[in-house]
JSON list of C-alpha atoms in Angstrom, two decimals:
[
{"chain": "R", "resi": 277, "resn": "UNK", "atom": "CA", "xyz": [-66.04, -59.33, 69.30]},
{"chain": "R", "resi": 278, "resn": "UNK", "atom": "CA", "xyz": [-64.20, -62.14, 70.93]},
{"chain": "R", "resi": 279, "resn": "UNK", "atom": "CA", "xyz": [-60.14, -61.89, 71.53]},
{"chain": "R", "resi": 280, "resn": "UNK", "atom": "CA", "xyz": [-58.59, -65.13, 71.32]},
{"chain": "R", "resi": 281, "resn": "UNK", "atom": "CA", "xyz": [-55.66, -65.04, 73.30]},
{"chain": "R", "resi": 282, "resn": "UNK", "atom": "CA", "xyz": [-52.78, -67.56, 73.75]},
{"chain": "R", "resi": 283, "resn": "UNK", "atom": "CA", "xyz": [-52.75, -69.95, 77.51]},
{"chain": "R", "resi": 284, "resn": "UNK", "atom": "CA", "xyz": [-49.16, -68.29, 78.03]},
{"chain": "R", "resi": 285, "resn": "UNK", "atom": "CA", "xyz": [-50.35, -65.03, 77.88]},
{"chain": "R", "resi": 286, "resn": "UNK", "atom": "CA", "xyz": [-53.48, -65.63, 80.35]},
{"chain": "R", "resi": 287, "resn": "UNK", "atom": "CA", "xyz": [-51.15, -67.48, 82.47]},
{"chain": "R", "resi": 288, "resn": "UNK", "atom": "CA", "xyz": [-48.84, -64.34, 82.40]},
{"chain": "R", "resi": 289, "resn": "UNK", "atom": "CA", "xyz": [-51.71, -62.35, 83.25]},
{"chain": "R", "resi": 290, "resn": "UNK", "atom": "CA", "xyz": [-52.17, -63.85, 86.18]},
{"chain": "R", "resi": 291, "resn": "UNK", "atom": "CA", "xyz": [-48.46, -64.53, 87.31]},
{"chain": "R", "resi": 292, "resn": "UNK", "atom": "CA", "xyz": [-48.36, -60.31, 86.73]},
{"chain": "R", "resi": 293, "resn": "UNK", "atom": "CA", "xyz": [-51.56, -59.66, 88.93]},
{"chain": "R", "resi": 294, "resn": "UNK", "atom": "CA", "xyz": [-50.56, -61.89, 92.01]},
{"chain": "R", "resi": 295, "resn": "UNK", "atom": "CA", "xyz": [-47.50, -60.43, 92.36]},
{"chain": "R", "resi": 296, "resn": "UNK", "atom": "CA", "xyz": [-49.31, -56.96, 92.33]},
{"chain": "R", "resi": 297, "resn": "UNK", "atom": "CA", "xyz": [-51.70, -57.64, 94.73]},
{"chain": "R", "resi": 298, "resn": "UNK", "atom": "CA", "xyz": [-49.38, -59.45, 97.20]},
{"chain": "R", "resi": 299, "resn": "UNK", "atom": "CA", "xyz": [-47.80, -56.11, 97.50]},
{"chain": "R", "resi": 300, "resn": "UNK", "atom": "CA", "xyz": [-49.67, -53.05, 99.45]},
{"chain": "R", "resi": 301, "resn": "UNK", "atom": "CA", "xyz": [-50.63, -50.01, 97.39]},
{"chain": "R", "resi": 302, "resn": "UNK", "atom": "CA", "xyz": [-49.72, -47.13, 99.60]},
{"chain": "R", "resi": 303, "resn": "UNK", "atom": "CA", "xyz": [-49.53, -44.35, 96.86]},
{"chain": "R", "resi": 304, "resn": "UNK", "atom": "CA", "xyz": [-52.35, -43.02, 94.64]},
{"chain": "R", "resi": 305, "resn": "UNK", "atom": "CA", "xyz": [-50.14, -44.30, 91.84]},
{"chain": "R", "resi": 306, "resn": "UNK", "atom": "CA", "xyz": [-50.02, -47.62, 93.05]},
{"chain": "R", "resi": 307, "resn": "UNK", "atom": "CA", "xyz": [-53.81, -47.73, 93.51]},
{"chain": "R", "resi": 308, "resn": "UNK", "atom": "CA", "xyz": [-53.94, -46.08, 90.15]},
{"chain": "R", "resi": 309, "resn": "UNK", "atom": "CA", "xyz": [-52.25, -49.18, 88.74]},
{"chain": "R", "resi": 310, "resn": "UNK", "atom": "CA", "xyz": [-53.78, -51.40, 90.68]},
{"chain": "R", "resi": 311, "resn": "UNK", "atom": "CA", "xyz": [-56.85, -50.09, 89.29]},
{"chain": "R", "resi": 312, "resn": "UNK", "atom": "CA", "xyz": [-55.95, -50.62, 85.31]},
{"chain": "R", "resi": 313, "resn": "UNK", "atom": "CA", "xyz": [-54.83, -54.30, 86.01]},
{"chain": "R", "resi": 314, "resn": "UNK", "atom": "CA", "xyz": [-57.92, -54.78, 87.30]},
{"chain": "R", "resi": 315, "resn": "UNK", "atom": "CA", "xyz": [-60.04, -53.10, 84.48]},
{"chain": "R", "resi": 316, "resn": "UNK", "atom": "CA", "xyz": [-57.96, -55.33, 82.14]},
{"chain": "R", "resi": 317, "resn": "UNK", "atom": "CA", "xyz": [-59.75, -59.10, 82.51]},
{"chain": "R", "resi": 318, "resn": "UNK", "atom": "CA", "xyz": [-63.28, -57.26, 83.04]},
{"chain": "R", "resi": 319, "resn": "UNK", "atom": "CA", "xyz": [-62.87, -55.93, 80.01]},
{"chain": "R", "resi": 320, "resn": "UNK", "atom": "CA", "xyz": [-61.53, -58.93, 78.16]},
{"chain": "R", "resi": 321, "resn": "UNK", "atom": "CA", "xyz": [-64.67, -60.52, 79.76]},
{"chain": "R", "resi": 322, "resn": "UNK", "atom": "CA", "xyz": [-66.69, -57.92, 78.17]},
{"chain": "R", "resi": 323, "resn": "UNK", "atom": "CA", "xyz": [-64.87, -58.91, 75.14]},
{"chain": "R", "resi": 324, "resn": "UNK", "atom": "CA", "xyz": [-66.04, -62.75, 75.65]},
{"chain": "R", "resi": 325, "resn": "UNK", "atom": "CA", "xyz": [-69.94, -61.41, 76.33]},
{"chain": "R", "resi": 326, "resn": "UNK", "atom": "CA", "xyz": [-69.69, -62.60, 79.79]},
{"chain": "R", "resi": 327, "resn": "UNK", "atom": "CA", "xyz": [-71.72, -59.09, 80.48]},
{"chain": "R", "resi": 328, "resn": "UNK", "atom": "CA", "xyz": [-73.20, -60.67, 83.88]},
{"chain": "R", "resi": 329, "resn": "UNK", "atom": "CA", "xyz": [-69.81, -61.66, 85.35]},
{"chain": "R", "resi": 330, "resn": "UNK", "atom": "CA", "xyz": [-68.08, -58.67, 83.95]},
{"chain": "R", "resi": 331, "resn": "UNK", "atom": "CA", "xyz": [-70.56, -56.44, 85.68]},
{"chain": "R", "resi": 332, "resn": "UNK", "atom": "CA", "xyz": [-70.37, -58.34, 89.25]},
{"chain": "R", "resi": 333, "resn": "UNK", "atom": "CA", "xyz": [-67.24, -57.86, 89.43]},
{"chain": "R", "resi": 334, "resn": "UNK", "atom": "CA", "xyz": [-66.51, -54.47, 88.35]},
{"chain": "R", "resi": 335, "resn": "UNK", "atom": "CA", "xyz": [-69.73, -53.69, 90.67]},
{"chain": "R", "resi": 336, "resn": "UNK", "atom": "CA", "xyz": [-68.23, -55.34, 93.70]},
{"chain": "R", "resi": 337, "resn": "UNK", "atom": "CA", "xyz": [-64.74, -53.76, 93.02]},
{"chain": "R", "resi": 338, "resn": "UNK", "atom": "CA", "xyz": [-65.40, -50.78, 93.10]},
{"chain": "R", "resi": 339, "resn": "UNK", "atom": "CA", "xyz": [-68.20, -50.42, 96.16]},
{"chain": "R", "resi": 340, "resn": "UNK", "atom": "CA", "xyz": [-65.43, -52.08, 98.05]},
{"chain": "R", "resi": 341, "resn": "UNK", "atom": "CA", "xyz": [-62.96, -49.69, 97.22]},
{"chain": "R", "resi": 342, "resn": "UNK", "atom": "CA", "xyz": [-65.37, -46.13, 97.37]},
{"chain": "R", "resi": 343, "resn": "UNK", "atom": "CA", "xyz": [-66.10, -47.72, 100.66]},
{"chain": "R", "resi": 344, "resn": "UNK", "atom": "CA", "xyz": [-62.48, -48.29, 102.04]},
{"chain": "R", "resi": 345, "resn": "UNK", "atom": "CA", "xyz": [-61.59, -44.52, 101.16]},
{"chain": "R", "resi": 346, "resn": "UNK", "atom": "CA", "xyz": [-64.52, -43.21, 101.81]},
{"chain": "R", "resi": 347, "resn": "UNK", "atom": "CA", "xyz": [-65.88, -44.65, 105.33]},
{"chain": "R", "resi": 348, "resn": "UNK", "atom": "CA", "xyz": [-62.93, -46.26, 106.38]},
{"chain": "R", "resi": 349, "resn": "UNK", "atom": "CA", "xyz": [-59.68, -44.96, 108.28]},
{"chain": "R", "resi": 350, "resn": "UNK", "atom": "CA", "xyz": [-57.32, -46.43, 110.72]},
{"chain": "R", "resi": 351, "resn": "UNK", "atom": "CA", "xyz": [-59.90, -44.36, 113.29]},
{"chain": "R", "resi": 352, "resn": "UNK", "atom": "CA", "xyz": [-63.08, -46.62, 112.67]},
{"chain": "R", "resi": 353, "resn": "UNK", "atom": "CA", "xyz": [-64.38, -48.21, 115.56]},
{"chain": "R", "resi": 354, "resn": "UNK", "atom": "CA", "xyz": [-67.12, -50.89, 116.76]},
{"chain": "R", "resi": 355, "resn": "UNK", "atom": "CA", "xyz": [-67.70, -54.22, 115.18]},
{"chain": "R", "resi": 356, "resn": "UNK", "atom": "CA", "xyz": [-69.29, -53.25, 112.18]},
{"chain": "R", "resi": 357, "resn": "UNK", "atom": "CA", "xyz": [-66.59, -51.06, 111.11]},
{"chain": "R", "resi": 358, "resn": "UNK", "atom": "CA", "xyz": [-63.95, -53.79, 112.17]},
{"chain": "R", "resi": 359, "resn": "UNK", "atom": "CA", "xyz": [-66.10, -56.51, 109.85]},
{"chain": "R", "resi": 360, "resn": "UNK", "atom": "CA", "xyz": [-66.42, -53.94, 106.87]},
{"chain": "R", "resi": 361, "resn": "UNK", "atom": "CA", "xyz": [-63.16, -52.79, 107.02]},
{"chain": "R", "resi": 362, "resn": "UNK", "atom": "CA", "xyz": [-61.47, -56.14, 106.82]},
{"chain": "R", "resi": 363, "resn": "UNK", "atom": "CA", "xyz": [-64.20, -57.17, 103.81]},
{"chain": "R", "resi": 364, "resn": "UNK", "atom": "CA", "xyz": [-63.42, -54.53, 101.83]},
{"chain": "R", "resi": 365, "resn": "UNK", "atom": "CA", "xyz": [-59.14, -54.96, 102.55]},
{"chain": "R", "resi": 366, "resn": "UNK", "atom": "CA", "xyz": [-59.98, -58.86, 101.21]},
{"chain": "R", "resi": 367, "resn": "UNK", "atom": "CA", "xyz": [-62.02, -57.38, 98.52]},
{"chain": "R", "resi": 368, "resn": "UNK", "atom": "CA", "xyz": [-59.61, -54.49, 97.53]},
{"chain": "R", "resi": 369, "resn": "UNK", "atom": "CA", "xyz": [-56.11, -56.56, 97.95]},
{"chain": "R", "resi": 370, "resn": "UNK", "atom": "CA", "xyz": [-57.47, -59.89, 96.33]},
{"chain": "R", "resi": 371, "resn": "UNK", "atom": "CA", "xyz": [-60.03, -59.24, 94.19]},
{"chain": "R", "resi": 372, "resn": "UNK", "atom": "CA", "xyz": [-58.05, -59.06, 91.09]},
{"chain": "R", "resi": 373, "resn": "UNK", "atom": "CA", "xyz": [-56.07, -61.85, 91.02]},
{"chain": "R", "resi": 374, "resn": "UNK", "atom": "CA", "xyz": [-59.74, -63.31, 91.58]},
{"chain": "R", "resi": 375, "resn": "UNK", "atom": "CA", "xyz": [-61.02, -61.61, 88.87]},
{"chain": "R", "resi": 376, "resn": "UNK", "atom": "CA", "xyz": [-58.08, -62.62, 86.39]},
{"chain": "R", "resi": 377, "resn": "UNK", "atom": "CA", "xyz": [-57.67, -66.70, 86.96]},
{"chain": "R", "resi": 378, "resn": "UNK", "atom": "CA", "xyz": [-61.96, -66.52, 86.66]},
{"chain": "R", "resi": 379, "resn": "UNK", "atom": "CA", "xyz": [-61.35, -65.34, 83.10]},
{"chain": "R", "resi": 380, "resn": "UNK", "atom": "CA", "xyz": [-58.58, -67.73, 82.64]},
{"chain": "R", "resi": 381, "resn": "UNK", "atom": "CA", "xyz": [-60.41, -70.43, 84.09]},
{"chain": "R", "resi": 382, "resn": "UNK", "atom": "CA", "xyz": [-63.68, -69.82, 82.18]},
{"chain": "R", "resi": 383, "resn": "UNK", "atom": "CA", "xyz": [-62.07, -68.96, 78.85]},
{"chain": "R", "resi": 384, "resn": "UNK", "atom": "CA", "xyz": [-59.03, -71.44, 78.34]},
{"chain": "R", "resi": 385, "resn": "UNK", "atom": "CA", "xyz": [-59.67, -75.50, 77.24]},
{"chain": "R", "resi": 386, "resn": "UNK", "atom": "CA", "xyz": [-57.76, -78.02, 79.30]},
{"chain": "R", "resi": 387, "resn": "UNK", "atom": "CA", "xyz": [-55.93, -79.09, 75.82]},
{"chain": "R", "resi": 388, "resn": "UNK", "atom": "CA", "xyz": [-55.04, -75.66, 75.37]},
{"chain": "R", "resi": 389, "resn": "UNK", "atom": "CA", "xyz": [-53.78, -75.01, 78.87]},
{"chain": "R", "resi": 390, "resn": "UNK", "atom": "CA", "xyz": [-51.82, -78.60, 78.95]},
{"chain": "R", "resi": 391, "resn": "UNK", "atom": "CA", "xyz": [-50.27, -77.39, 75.43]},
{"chain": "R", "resi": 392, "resn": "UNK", "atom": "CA", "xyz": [-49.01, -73.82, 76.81]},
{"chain": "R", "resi": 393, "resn": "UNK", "atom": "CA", "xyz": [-47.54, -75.73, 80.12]},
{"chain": "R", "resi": 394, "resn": "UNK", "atom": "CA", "xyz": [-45.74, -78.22, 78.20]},
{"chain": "R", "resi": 395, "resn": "UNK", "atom": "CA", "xyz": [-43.77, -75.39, 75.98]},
{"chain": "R", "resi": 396, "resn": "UNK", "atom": "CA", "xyz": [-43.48, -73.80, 78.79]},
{"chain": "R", "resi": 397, "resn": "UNK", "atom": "CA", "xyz": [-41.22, -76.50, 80.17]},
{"chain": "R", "resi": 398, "resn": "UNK", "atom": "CA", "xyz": [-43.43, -76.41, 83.67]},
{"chain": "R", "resi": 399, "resn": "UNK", "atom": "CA", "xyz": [-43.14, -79.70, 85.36]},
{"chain": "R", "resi": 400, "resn": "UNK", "atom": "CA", "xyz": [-45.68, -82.43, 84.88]},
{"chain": "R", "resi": 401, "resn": "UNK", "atom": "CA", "xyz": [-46.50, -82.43, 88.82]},
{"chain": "R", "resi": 402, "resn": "UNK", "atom": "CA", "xyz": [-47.44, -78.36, 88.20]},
{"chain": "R", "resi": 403, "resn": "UNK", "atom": "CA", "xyz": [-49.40, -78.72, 85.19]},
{"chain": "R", "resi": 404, "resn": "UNK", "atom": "CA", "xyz": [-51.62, -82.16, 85.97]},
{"chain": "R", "resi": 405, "resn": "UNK", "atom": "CA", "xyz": [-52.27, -80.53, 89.68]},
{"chain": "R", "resi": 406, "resn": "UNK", "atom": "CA", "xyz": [-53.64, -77.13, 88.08]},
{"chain": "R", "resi": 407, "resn": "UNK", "atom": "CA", "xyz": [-55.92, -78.88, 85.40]},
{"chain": "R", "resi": 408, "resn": "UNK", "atom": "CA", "xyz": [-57.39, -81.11, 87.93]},
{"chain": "R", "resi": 409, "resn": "UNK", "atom": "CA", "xyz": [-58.22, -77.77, 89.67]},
{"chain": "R", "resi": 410, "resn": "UNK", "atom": "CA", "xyz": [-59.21, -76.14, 86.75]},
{"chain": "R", "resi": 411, "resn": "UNK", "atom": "CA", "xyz": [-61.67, -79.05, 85.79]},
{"chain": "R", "resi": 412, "resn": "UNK", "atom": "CA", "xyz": [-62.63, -79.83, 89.64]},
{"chain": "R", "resi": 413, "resn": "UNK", "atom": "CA", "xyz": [-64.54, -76.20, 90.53]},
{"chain": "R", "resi": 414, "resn": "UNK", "atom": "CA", "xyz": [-66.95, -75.83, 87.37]},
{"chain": "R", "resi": 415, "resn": "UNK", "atom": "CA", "xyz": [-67.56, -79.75, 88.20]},
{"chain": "R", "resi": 416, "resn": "UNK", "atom": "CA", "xyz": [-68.51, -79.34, 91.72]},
{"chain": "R", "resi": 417, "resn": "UNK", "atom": "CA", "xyz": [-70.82, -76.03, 90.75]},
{"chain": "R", "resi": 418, "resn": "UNK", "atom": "CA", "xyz": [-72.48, -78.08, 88.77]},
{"chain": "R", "resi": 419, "resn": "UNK", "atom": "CA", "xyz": [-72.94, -81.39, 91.00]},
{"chain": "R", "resi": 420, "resn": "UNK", "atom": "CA", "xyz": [-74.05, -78.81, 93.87]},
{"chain": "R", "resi": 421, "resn": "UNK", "atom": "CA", "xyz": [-76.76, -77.39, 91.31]},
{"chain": "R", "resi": 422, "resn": "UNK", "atom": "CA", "xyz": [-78.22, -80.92, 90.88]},
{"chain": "R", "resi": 423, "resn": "UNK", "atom": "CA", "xyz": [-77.98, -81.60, 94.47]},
{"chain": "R", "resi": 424, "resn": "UNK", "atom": "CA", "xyz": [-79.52, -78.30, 95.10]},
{"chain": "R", "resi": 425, "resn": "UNK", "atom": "CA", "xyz": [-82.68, -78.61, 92.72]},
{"chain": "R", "resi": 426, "resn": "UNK", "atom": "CA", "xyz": [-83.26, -82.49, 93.96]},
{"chain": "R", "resi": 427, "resn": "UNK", "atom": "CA", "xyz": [-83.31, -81.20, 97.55]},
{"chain": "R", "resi": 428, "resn": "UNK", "atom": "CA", "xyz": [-86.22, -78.44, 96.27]},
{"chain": "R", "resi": 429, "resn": "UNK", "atom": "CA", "xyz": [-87.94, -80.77, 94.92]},
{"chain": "R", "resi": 430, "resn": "UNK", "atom": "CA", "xyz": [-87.95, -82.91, 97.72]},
{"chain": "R", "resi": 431, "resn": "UNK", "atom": "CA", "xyz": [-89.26, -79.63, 99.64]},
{"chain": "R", "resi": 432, "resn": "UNK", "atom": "CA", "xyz": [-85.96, -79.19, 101.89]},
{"chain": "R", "resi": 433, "resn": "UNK", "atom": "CA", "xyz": [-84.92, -75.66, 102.06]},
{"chain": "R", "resi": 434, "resn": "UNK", "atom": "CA", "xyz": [-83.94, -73.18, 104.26]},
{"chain": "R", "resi": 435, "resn": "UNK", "atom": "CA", "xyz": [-86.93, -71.20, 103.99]},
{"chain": "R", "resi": 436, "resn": "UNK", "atom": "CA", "xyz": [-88.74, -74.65, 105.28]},
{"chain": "R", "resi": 437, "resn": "UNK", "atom": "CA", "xyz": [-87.33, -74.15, 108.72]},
{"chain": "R", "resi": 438, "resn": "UNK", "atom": "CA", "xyz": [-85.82, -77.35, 108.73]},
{"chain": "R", "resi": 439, "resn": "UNK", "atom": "CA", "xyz": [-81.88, -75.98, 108.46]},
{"chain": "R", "resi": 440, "resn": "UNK", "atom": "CA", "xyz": [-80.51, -79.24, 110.04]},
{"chain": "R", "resi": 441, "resn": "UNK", "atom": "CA", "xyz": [-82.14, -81.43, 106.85]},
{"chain": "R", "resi": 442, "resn": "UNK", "atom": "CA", "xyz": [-81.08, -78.60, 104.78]},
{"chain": "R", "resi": 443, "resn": "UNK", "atom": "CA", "xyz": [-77.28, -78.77, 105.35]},
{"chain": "R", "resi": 444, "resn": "UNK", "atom": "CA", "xyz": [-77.01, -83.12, 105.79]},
{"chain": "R", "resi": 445, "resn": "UNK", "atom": "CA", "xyz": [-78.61, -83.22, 102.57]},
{"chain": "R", "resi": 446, "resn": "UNK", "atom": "CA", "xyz": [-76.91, -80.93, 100.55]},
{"chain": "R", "resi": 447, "resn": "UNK", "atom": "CA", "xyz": [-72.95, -80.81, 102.47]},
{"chain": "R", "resi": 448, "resn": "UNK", "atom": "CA", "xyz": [-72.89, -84.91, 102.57]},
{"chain": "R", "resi": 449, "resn": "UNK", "atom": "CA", "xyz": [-73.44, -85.65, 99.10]},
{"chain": "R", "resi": 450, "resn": "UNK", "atom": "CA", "xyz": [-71.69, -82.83, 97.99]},
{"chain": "R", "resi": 451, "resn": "UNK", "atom": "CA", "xyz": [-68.43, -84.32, 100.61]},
{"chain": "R", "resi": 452, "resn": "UNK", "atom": "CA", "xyz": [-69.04, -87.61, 98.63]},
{"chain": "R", "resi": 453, "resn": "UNK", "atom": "CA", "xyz": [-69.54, -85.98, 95.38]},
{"chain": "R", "resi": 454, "resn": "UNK", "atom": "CA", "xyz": [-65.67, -83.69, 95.76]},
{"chain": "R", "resi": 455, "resn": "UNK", "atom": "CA", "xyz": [-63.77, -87.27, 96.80]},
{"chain": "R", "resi": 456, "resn": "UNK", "atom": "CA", "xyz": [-65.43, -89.31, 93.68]},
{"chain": "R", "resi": 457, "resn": "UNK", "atom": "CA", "xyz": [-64.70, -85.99, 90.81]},
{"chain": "R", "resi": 458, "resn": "UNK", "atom": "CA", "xyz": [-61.41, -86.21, 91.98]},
{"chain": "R", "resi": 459, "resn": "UNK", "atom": "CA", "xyz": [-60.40, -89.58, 91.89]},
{"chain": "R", "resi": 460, "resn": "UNK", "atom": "CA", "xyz": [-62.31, -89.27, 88.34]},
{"chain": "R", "resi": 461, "resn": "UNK", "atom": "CA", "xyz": [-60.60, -86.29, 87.16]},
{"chain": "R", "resi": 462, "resn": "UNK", "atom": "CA", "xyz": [-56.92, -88.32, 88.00]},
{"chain": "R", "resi": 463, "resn": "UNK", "atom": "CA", "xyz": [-57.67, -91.42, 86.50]},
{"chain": "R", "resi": 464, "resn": "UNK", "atom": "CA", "xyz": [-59.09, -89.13, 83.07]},
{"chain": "R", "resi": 465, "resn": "UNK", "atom": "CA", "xyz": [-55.15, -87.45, 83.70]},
{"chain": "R", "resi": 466, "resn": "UNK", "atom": "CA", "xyz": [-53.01, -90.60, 83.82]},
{"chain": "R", "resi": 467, "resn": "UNK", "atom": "CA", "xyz": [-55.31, -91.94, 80.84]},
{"chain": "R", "resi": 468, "resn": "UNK", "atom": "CA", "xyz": [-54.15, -89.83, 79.12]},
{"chain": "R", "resi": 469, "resn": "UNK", "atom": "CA", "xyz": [-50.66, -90.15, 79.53]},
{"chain": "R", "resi": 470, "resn": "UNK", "atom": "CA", "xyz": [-50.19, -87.51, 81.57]},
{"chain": "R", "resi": 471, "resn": "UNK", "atom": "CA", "xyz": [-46.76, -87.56, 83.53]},
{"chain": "R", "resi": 472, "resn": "UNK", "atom": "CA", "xyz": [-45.57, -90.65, 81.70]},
{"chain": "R", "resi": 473, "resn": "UNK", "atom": "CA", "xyz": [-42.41, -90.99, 80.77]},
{"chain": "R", "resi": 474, "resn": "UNK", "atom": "CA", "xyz": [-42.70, -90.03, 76.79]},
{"chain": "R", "resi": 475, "resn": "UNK", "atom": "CA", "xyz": [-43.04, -86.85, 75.73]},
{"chain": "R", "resi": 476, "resn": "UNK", "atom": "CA", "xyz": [-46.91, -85.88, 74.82]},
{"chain": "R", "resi": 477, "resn": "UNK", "atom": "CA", "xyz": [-48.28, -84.08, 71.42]},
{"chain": "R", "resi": 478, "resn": "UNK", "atom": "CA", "xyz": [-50.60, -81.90, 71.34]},
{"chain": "R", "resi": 479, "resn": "UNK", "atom": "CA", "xyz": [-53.30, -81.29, 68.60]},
{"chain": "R", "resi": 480, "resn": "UNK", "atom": "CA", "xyz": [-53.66, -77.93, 69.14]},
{"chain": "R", "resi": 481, "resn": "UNK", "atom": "CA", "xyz": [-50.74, -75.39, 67.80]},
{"chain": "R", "resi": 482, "resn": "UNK", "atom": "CA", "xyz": [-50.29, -72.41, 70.38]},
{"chain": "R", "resi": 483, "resn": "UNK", "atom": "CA", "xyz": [-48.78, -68.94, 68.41]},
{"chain": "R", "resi": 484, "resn": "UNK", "atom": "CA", "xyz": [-48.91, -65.45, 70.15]},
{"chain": "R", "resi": 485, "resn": "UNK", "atom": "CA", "xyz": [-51.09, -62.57, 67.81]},
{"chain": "R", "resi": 486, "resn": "UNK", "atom": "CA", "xyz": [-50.48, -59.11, 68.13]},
{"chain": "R", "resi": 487, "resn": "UNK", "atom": "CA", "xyz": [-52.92, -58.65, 71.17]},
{"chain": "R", "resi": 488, "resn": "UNK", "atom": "CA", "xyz": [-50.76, -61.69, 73.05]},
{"chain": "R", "resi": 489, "resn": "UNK", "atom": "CA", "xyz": [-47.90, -59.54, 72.47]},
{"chain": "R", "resi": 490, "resn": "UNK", "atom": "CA", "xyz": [-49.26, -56.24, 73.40]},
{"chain": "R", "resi": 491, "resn": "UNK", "atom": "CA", "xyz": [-51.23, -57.72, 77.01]},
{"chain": "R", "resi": 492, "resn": "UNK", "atom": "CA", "xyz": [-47.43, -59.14, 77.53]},
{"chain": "R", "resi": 493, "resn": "UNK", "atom": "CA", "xyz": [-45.73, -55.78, 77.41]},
{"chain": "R", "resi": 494, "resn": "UNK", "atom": "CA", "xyz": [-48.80, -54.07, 79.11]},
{"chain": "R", "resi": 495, "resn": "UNK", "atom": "CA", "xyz": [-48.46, -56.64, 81.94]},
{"chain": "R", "resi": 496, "resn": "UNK", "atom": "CA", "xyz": [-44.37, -55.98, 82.14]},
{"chain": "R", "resi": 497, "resn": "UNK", "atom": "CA", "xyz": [-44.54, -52.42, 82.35]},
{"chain": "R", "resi": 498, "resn": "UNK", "atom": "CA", "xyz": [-47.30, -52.34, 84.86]},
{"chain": "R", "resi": 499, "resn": "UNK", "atom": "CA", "xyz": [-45.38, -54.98, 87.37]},
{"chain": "R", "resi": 500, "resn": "UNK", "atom": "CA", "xyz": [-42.01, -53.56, 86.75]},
{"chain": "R", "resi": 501, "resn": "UNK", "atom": "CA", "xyz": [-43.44, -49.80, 87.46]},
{"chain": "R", "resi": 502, "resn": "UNK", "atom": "CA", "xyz": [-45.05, -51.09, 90.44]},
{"chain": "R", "resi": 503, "resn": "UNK", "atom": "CA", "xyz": [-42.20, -52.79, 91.86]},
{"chain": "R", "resi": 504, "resn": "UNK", "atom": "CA", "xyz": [-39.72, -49.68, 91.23]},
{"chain": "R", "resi": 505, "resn": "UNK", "atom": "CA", "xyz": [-41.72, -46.92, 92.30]},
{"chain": "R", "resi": 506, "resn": "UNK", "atom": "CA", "xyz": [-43.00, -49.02, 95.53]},
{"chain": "R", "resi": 507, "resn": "UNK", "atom": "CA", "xyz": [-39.60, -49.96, 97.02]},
{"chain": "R", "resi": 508, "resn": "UNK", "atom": "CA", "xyz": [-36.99, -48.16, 94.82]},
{"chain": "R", "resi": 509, "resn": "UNK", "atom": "CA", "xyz": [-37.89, -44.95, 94.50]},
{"chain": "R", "resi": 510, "resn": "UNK", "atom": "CA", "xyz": [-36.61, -41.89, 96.13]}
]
């Protein structure tokens, strides 16, 4: 079953996780809570039938961490420990904040988003620079699909041999293709009014259900029980 959930909330979510994950875990109680933040959006993705992503994730998470307590210690040596052990730290200390803004990102509307900034009160710079962003990735996935399949069809690969063609073909129009989407995606923003002078409307009416409210106390506890028992407790 699908949870709808309220822009301010997701946006919560992942104002809660980053300031998590820029802090070290250095207690199995911090890693513990580390660990339920991160179950959290995989399972909301669950919740959205995004099984495939859900799975990845949670898959990737976890090898990364078995691996950095298992194999890994401030001992390791040689260049393939070096390489693995600062993967899996990226993996470990980023991953998810990662995780989070891809469920945001693949679950919230730009109306909706633009609606939840705006009662917010965040400033019109803030808000048009994030949609753009939000809008600009998925865009560029796509364009470098196209680009992709036209090159196989045109029998340039990597597999061909020919690595040189391979990259020209695909990195230039791809170059070409991030300058036009984003000169697109600002002219779509200020036709639209957006950081005019006159306050916008918005079609679509925002209110926080009982699942909003419960992620927002989940999220509270979790950050203020990480903060106090990482630099405040005795």
């Amino acid at each position: 079953m699908s949870i709808k959930l309220d822009p301010r909330t997701k946006i919560y979510m992942i104002l809660s996780v980053s300031t998590i994950v820029m802090m070290s875990a250095t207690t199995p109680f911090l890693w513990a809570v580390r660990l339920i933040i991160t179950i959290v959006p995989i399972l909301l993705l669950i919740a959205e039938k995004r099984y495939a992503s859900a799975l990845r994730f949670f898959a990737l998470y976890m090898t990364a961490v078995f691996i950095n307590f298992r194999f890994l210690s401030a001992g390791s040596t040689g260049f393939f420990m070096a390489f693995l052990t600062g993967y899996c730290g990226i993996i470990v200390q980023f991953m998810p904040a990662f995780i989070t803004a891809w469920y945001v990102v693949r679950t919230t509307k730009i109306d909706e988003f633009m609606s939840a900034m705006q009662k917010m009160h965040i400033p019109d710079g803030i808000t048009i620079s994030l949609a753009v962003i939000m809008r600009f990735f998925p865009t560029i996935k796509e364009e470098y699909g196209s680009i992709r399949d036209a090159m196989r069809m045109r029998g340039i690969s990597l597999a061909g041999g020919d690595v040189i063609k391979m990259v020209e073909f695909r990195m230039i129009p791809l170059i070409f293709a991030c300058v036009n989407i984003g000169d697109e995606l600002s002219a779509a923003a200020i036709t639209r009014g957006l950081g005019g002078k006159v306050k916008r409307s918005s079609v679509v009416e925002l209110k926080l259900n009982i699942i909003d409210i419960l992620l927002f106390g989940f999220f509270t506890i979790a950050t203020t029980i990480f903060v106090f028992h990482k630099y405040f407790r005795l």
